[in-house]
Structures are given as structure tokens and as C-alpha cells.
Short mmCIF file of C-alpha atoms and ligand atoms in Angstrom, two decimals:
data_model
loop_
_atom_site.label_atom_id
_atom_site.label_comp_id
_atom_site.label_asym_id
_atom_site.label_seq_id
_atom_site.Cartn_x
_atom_site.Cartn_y
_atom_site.Cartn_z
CA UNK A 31 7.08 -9.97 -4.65
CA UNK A 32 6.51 -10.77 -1.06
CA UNK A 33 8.59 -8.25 2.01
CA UNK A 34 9.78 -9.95 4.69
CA UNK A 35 7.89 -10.54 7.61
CA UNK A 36 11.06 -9.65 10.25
CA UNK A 37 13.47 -6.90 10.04
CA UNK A 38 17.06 -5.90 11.82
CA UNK A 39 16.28 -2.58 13.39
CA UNK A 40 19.96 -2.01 12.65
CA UNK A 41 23.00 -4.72 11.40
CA UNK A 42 23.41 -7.86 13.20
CA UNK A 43 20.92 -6.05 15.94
CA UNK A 44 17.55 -7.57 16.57
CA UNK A 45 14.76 -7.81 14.80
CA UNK A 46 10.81 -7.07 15.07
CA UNK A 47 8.13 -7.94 12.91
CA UNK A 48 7.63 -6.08 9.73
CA UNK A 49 4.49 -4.55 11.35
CA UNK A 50 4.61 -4.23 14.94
CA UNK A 51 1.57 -3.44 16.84
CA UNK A 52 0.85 -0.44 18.92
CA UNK A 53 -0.93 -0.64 21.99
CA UNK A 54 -1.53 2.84 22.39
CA UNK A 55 -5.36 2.99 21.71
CA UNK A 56 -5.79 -0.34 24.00
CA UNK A 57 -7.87 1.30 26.56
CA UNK A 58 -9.37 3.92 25.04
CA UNK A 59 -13.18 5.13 24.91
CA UNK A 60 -13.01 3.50 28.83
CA UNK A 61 -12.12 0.11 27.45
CA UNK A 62 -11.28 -1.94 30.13
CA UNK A 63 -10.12 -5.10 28.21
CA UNK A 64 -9.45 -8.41 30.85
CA UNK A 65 -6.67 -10.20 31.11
CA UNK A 66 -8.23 -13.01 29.01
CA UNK A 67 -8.89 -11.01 26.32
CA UNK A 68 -5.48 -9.27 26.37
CA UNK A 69 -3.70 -12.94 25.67
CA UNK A 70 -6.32 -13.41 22.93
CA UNK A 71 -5.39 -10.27 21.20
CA UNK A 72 -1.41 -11.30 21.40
CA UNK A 73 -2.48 -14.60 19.89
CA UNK A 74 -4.34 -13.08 16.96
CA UNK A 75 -1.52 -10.59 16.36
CA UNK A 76 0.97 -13.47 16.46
CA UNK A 77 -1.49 -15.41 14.37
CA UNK A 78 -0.98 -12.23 11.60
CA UNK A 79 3.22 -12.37 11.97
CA UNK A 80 3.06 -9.06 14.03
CA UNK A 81 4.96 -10.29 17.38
CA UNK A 82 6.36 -6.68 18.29
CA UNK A 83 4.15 -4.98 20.46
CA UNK A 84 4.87 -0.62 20.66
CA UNK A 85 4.49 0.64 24.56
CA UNK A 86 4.98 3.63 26.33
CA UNK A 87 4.69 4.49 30.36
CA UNK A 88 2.39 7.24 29.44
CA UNK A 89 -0.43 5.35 27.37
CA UNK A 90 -3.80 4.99 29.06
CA UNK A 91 -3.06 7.59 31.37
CA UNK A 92 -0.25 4.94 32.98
CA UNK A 93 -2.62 2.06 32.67
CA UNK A 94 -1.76 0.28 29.28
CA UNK A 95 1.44 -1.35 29.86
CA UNK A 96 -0.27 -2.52 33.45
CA UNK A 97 -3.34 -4.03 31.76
CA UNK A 98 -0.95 -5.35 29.25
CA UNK A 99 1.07 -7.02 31.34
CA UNK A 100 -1.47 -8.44 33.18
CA UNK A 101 -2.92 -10.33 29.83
CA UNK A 102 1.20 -11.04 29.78
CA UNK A 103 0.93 -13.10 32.63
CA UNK A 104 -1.63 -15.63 31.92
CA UNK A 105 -0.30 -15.99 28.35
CA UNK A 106 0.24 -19.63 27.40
CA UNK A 107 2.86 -18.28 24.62
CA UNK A 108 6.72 -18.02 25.46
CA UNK A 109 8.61 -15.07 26.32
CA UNK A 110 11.01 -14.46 23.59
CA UNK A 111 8.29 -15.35 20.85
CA UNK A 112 7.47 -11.43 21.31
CA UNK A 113 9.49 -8.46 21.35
CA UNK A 114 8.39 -5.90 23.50
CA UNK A 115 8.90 -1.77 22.69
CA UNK A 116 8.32 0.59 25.52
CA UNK A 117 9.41 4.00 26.16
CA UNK A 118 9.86 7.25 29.11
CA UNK A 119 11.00 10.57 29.30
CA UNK A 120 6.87 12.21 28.72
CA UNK A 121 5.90 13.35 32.73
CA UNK A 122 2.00 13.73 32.50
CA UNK A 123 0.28 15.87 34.71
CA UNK A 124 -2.26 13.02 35.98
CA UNK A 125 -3.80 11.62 38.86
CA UNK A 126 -1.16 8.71 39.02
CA UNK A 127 2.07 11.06 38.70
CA UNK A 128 0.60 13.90 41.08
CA UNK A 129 4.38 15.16 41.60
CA UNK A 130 4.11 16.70 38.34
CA UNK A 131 3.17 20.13 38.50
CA UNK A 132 3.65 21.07 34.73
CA UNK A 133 3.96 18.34 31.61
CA UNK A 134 7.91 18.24 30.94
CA UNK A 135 10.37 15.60 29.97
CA UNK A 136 13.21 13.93 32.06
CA UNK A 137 16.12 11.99 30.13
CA UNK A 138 18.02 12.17 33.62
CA UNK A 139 19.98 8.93 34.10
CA UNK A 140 18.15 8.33 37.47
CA UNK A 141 14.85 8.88 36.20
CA UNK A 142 15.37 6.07 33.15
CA UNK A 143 16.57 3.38 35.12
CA UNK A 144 13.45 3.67 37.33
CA UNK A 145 10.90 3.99 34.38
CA UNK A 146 12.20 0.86 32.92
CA UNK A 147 12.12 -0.67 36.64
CA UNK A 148 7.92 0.10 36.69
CA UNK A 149 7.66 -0.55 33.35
CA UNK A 150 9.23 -4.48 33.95
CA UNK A 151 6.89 -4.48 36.90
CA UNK A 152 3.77 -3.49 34.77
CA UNK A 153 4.44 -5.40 32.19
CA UNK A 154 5.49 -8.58 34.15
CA UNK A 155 8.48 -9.09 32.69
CA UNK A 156 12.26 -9.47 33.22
CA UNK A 157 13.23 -7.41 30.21
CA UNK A 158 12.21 -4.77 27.33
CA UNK A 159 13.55 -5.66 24.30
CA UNK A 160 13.76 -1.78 22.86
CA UNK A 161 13.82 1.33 25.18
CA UNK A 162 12.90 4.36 23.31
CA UNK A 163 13.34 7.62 24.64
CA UNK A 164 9.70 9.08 23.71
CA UNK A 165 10.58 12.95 23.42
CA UNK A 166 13.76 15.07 22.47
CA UNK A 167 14.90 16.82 26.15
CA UNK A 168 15.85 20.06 25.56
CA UNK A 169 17.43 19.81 28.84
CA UNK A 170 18.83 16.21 27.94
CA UNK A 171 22.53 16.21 29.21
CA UNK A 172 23.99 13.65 27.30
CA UNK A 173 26.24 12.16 29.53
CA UNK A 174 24.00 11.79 31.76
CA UNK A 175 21.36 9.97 29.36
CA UNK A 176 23.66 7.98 27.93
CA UNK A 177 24.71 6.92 31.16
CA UNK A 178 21.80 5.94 32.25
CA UNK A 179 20.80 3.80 28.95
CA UNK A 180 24.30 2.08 29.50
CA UNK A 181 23.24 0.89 32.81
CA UNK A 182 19.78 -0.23 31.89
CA UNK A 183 21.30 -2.50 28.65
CA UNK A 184 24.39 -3.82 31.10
CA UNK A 185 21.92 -4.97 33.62
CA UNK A 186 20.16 -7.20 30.98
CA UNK A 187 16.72 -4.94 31.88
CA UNK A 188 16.66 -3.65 28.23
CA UNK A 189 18.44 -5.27 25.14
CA UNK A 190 18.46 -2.38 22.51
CA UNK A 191 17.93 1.53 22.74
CA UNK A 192 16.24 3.71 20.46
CA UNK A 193 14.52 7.38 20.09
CA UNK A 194 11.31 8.51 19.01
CA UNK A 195 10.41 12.20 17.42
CA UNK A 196 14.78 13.32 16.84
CA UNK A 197 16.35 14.93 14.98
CA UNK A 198 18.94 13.69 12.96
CA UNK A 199 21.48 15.98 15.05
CA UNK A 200 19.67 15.21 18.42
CA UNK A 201 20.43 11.00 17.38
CA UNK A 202 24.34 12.12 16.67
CA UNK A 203 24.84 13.88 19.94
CA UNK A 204 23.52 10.96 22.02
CA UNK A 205 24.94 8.11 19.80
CA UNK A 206 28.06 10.39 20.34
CA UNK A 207 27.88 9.49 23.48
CA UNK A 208 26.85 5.49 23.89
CA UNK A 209 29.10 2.39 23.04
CA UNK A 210 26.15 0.94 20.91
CA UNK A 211 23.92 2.15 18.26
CA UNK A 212 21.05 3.70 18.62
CA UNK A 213 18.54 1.45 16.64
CA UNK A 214 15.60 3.51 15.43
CA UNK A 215 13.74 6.61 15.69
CA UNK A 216 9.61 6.36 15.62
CA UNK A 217 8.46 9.07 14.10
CA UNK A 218 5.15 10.29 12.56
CA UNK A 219 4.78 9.43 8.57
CA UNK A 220 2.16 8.26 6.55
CA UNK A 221 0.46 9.76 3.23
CA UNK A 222 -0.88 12.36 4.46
CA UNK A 223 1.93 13.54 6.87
CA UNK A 224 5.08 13.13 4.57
CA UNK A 225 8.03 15.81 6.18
CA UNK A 226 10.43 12.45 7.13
CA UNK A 227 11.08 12.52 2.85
CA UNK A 228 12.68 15.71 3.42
CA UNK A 229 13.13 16.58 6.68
CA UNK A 230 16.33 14.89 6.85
CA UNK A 231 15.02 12.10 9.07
CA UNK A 232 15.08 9.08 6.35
CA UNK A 233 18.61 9.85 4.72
CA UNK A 234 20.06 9.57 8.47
CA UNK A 235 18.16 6.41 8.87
CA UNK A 236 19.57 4.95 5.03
CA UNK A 237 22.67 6.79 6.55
CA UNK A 238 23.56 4.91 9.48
CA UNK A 239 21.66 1.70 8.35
CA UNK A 240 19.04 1.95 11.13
CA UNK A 241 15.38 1.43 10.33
CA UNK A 242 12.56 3.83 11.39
CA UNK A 243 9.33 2.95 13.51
CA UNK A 244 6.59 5.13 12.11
CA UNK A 245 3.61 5.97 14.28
CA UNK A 246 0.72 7.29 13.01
CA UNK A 247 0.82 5.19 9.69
CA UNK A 248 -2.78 5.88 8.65
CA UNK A 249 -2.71 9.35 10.23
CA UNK A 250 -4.34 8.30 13.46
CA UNK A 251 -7.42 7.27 11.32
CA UNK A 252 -8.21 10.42 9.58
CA UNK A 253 -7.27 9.03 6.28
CA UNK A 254 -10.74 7.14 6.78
CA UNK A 255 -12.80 10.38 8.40
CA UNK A 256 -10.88 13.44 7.05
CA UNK A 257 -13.04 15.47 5.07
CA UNK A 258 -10.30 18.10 3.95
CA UNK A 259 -9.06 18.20 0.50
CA UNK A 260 -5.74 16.18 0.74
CA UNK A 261 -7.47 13.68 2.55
CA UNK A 262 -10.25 13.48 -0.30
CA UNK A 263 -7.38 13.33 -2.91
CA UNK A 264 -5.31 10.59 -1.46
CA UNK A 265 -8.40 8.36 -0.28
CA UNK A 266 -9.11 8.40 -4.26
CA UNK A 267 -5.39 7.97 -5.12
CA UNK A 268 -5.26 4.91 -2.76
CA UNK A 269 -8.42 3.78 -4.29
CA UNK A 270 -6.85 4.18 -7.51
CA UNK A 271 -3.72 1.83 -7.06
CA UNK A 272 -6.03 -0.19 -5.42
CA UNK A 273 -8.17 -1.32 -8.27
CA UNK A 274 -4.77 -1.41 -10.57
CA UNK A 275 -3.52 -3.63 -8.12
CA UNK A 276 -6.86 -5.59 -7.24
CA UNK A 277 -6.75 -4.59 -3.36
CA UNK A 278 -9.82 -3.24 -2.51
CA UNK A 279 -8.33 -1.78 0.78
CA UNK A 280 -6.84 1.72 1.53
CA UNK A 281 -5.06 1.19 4.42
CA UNK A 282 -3.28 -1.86 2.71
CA UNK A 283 -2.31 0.39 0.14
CA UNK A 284 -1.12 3.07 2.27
CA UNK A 285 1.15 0.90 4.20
CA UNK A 286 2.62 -0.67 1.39
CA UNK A 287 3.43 3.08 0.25
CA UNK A 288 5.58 3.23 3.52
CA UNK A 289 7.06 -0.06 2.69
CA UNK A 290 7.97 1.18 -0.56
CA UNK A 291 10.31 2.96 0.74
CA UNK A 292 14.50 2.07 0.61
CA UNK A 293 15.02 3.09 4.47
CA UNK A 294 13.02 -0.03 5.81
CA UNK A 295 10.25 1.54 7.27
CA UNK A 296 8.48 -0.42 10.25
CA UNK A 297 4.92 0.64 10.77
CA UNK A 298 3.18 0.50 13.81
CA UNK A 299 -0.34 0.12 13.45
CA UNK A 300 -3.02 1.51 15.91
CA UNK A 301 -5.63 -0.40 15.14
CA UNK A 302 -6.17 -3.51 17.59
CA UNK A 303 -9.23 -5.18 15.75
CA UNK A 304 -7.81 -8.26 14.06
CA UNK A 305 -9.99 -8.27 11.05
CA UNK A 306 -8.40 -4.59 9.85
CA UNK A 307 -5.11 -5.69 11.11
CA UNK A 308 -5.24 -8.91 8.83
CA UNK A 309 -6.13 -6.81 5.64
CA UNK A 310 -3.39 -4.56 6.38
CA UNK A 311 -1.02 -7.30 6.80
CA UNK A 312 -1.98 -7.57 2.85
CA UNK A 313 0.60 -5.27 2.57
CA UNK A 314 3.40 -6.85 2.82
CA UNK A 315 2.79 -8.71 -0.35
CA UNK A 316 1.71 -5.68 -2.49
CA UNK A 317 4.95 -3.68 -4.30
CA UNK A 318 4.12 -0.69 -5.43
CA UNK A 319 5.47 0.66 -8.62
CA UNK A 320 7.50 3.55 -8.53
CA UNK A 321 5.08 5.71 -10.85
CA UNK A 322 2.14 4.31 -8.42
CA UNK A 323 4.36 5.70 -5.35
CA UNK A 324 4.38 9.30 -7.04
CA UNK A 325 0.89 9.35 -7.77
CA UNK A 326 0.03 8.85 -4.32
CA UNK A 327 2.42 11.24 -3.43
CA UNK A 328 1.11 13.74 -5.86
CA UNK A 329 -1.95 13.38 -4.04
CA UNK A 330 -0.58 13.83 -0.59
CA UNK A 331 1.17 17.19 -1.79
CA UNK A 332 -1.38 18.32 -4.06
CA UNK A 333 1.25 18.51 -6.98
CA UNK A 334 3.33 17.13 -9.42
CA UNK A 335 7.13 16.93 -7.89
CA UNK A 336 9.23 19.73 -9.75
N1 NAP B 551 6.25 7.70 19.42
C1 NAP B 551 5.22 8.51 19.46
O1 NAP B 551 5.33 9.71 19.76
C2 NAP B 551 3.87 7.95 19.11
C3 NAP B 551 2.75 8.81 18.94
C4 NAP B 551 1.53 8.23 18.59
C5 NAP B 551 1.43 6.86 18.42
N2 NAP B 551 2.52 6.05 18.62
C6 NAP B 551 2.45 4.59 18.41
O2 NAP B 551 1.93 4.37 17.10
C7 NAP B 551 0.84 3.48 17.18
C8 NAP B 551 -0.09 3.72 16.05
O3 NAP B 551 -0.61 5.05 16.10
P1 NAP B 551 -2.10 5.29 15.64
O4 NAP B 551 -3.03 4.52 16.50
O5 NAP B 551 -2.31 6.74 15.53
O6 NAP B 551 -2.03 4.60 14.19
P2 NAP B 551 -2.94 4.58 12.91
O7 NAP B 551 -2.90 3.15 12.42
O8 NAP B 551 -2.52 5.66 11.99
O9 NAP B 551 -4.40 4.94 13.39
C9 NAP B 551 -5.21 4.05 14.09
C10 NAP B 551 -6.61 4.60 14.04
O10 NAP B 551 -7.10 4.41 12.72
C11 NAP B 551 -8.34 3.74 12.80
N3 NAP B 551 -8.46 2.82 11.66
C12 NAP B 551 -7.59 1.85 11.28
N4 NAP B 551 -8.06 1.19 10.20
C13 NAP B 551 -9.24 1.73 9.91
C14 NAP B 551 -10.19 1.50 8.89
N5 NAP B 551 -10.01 0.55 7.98
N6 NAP B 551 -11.30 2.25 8.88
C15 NAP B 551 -11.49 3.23 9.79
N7 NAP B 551 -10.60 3.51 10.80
C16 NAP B 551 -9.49 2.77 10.83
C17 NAP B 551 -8.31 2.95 14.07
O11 NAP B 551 -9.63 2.71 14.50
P3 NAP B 551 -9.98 1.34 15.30
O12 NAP B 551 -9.18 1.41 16.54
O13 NAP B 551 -11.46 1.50 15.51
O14 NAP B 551 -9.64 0.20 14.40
C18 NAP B 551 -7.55 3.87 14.99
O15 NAP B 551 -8.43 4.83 15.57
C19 NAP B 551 0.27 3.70 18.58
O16 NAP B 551 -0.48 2.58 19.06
C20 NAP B 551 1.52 3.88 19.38
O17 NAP B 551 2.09 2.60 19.70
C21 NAP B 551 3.73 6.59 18.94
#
């Protein structure tokens, strides 16, 4: 049985691709990709059905959306082909935000609405298609948030909002707040870092009908270099299923262990090399059975379940 390859973050709201592609890592180990070869890597992700691309101000010390953008710009491809995910509220200490004197967060109305103004102008575009706010605040006011998402979505600059890293209770007090939904929370999962079964974060999302963004989904790549035990265990679990299933690649299998599961998962995968992208894109025709699902669970925890 084959998933499909788009998916409402929330009913009748819009939808991403299945797998949505972070840029995260795009300019890391002093990459400096050019604009060419940004518009080539949208192509080949588009090529794979993975049109959602995962930003945030912060990534590349404030230079990814920029170079980004700038492979935006010469892109023969249309606008609303792609769905663009950015995010704010993380205030580096760096050498482009020198005002900031200590690494905090700001969900202050005034300073989202002009985070999503630079991140329009970085990216080259006249709207972000989901705003996450990238941190809980403990100093969030929600009125004052809320107020300031309102005015981003009413002036067209953003079409859906979202969180990243909440708590179930820290979604209810600003959704409290807003006259539309909140339409996902990204937060860390994979096989190896499994809390969202039973921290409460994935019965909120099956709650309220929205589906999660999960970061991280192959634990930032230590599922290929960890050398601790659980990493050992599930590496041979995966490899297990694997040859039951005739895949003969982990990460496929450990993303279709995410899409296994009934909240609608949406992984956002950090690696931007199309040839492991398309193999993980394998996933979405691979179900696992639920007695495969334990057993890499079992693995992950390093026991049965009680
Ligand atoms: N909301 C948040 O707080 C938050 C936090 C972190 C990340 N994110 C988002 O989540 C996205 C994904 O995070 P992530 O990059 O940590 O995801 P990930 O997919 O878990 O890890 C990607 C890493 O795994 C490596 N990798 C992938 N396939 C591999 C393979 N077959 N063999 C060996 N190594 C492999 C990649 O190396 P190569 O690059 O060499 O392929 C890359 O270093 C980010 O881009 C970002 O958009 C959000």
C-alpha cells in the first residue's frame, strides 16, 4: 500500500508534501552553494514529490533563507508549486544580530511581524506559506503573540501558523487565543528519540486533528555513526525489517516507522543529497506491520513493552 504523497497539516487547511525538506544543513561545513545550484536542488526535490521546503531565520548563522532565496529567484518553476516553512522567535548571539547580548527568545507581536518582513526579503518572496514559532517563550504573552500572528496571516504575508518544540498546554494557551488553528508542532522524533509516544505530544496532535513536522527524523545522522548500544540495536532492527521487507535501506525503514504512525507524521529530512533523499522517498510505499513497528521499537527502548 502506497501513503500519499500530500497531506492537510490540519482539515480543509493546506497541505505539504508527505516529506518536506529541511534546509537547515544547506550551508554547512562552509558550503557556499550558488544560486544555480540552489534552483537545481529545488528541481531534484520537486523531481522526488518533496515541494515543502523547512526554514528558519536562524539557520546558517542568518544566511540560509538568504542563499535560498537567492536560488528562489532565478528559479524557472512557479511560485505556488512550493510551499515554503520558515520560522522566528531564536535571537542568536552572532555577528549579524550584534544587539543580542545573551541567546533568548522574543514571541513579542512587534518582533514577528518584522522577522517575517526579512524573512520575505531573504527569501524573495511575497509570502510564507507556514510561520512557526521555533521555541516555547517563557515570557510569551499571549495576547500579544497571538496578535501579532493575526496581523501577519491578515496581511496575506503568511497563510498558516504553527509551533515547533510545545507543549501540548503551551499549543492550548496560544490557540486559546487566535481565531484559526494552529496547524502543527515540529518536534524532534525518530527511532532513537521516541518521548512524542508518550509525552503527550501525539495524542494532542490525533486530538485536535493537526499533523506533526518531525525534525531530526534519522536523529541528525547518528543512526548511521552512533556507536552506543541503542544505536547498534536499532541499526540491526532496521536491517532486520529491511530484508523481511526487501529494502536494503535504513533510513527508508526508519521513516516509514514514523509514517506508521495514526497522527500523520510529516518528516523533514536533513539530508540535501538527492540520491539519499530518493531512497528515502522509498518510504512512502513501504507499510510496516504492526509487530515490525514493535520490534523496532523494542530496539529503540531496549525492551519488550510491558
Ligand atoms: N524545529 C526545530 O527545532 C528543528 C531542529 C533541528 C532541525 N530542524 C529541521 O529538521 C530538518 C532535518 O533535521 P536533520 O538534518 O537533523 O535531519 P536528519 O535527516 O535526522 O539528519 C540529517 C543528517 O543525517 C545524515 N544522513 C542522512 N542519510 C544518511 C545516510 N544514508 N548515511 C549517512 N548519513 C546520512 C545527513 O548527512 P548528509 O547531509 O551528508 O546527507 C545529515 O547530516 C532540518 O533541516 C531543519 O529543517 C528543526
Amino acid at each position: 500500500m502506497s501513503i500519499e504523497k500530500r497531506i492537510p497539516l490540519n482539515s480543509g487547511g493546506l497541505s505539504l508534501s508527505r516529506l518536506v525538506l529541511g534546509a537547515w544543513r544547506l550551508l554547512d561545513q562552509g558550503a557556499k552553494p550558488s544560486a544555480a545550484g540552489v534552483a537545481r536542488l529545488i528541481d531534484e526535490a520537486i523531481a522526488l514529490g518533496l515541494t515543502s521546503f523547512d526554514h528558519a531565520d536562524i539557520y546558517g548563522n542568518y544566511g540560509v533563507e538568504v542563499a535560498f532565496g537567492a536560488g528562489l529567484a532565478g528559479w524557472s518553476g512557479k511560485r505556488q508549486s512550493i510551499e515554503l516553512i520558515t520560522k522566528c522567535d531564536i535571537m542568536l548571539t552572532s555577528d549579524q544580530r550584534t544587539e543580542n547580548r545573551v541567546k533568548h527568545y522574543d514571541t513579542s507581536a512587534a518582533h514577528i511581524k518584522a522577522s517575517v518582513d526579512r524573512s520575505l526579503q531573504n527569501l524573495k518572496t511575497d509570502y510564507i506559506d507556514v510561520l512557526l514559532l521555533h521555541r516555547p517563550d517563557p515570557l510569551m504573552d499571549a495576547d500579544d503573540t497571538a496578535g501579532g500572528l493575526q496581523a501577519v496571516v491578515e496581511a496575506g504575508k503568511v497563510r498558516a501558523v504553527g509551533v515547533s518544540n510545545f507543549t501540548p498546554s503551551q499549543i492550548d494557551l496560544l490557540a486559546s487565543r487566535l481565531p484559526f488553528a494552529v496547524v502543527t508542532n515540529q518536534i524532534e522524533m525518530s527511532v532513537t528519540a521516541t518521548a512524542p509516544l508518550t509525552d503527550g505530544s501525539l495524542d494532542h496532535a490525533q486530538r485536535l486533528r493537526y499533523a506533526p513536522m518531525i525534525w531530526s527524523p534519522l536523529g541528525g545522522g547518528s543512526l548511521f555513526t552512533g556507536t552506543g548500544e541503542q544505536e547498534q540495536r536499532v541499526r540491526a532492527a532496521l536491517q532486520a525489517v529491511g530484508a523481511e521487507l526487501g529494502v536494503d535501506d535504513i533510513a527508508a525503514i526508519a521513516i516509514a516507522w514514523l509514517l506508521r504512525h495514526p497522527a500523520r507524521l510529516v518528516p523533514v529530512l536533513g539530508s540535501l543529497k538527492p540520491e539519499r533523499l530518493a531512497k528515502m522517498v522509498a518510504a512512502l510505499d513501504i507499510t510496516l506491520e504492526r509487530q515490525q513497528w514493535f520490534a523496532i521499537l523494542k530496539a529503540s527502548t531496549g525492551r519488550d513493552v510491558a
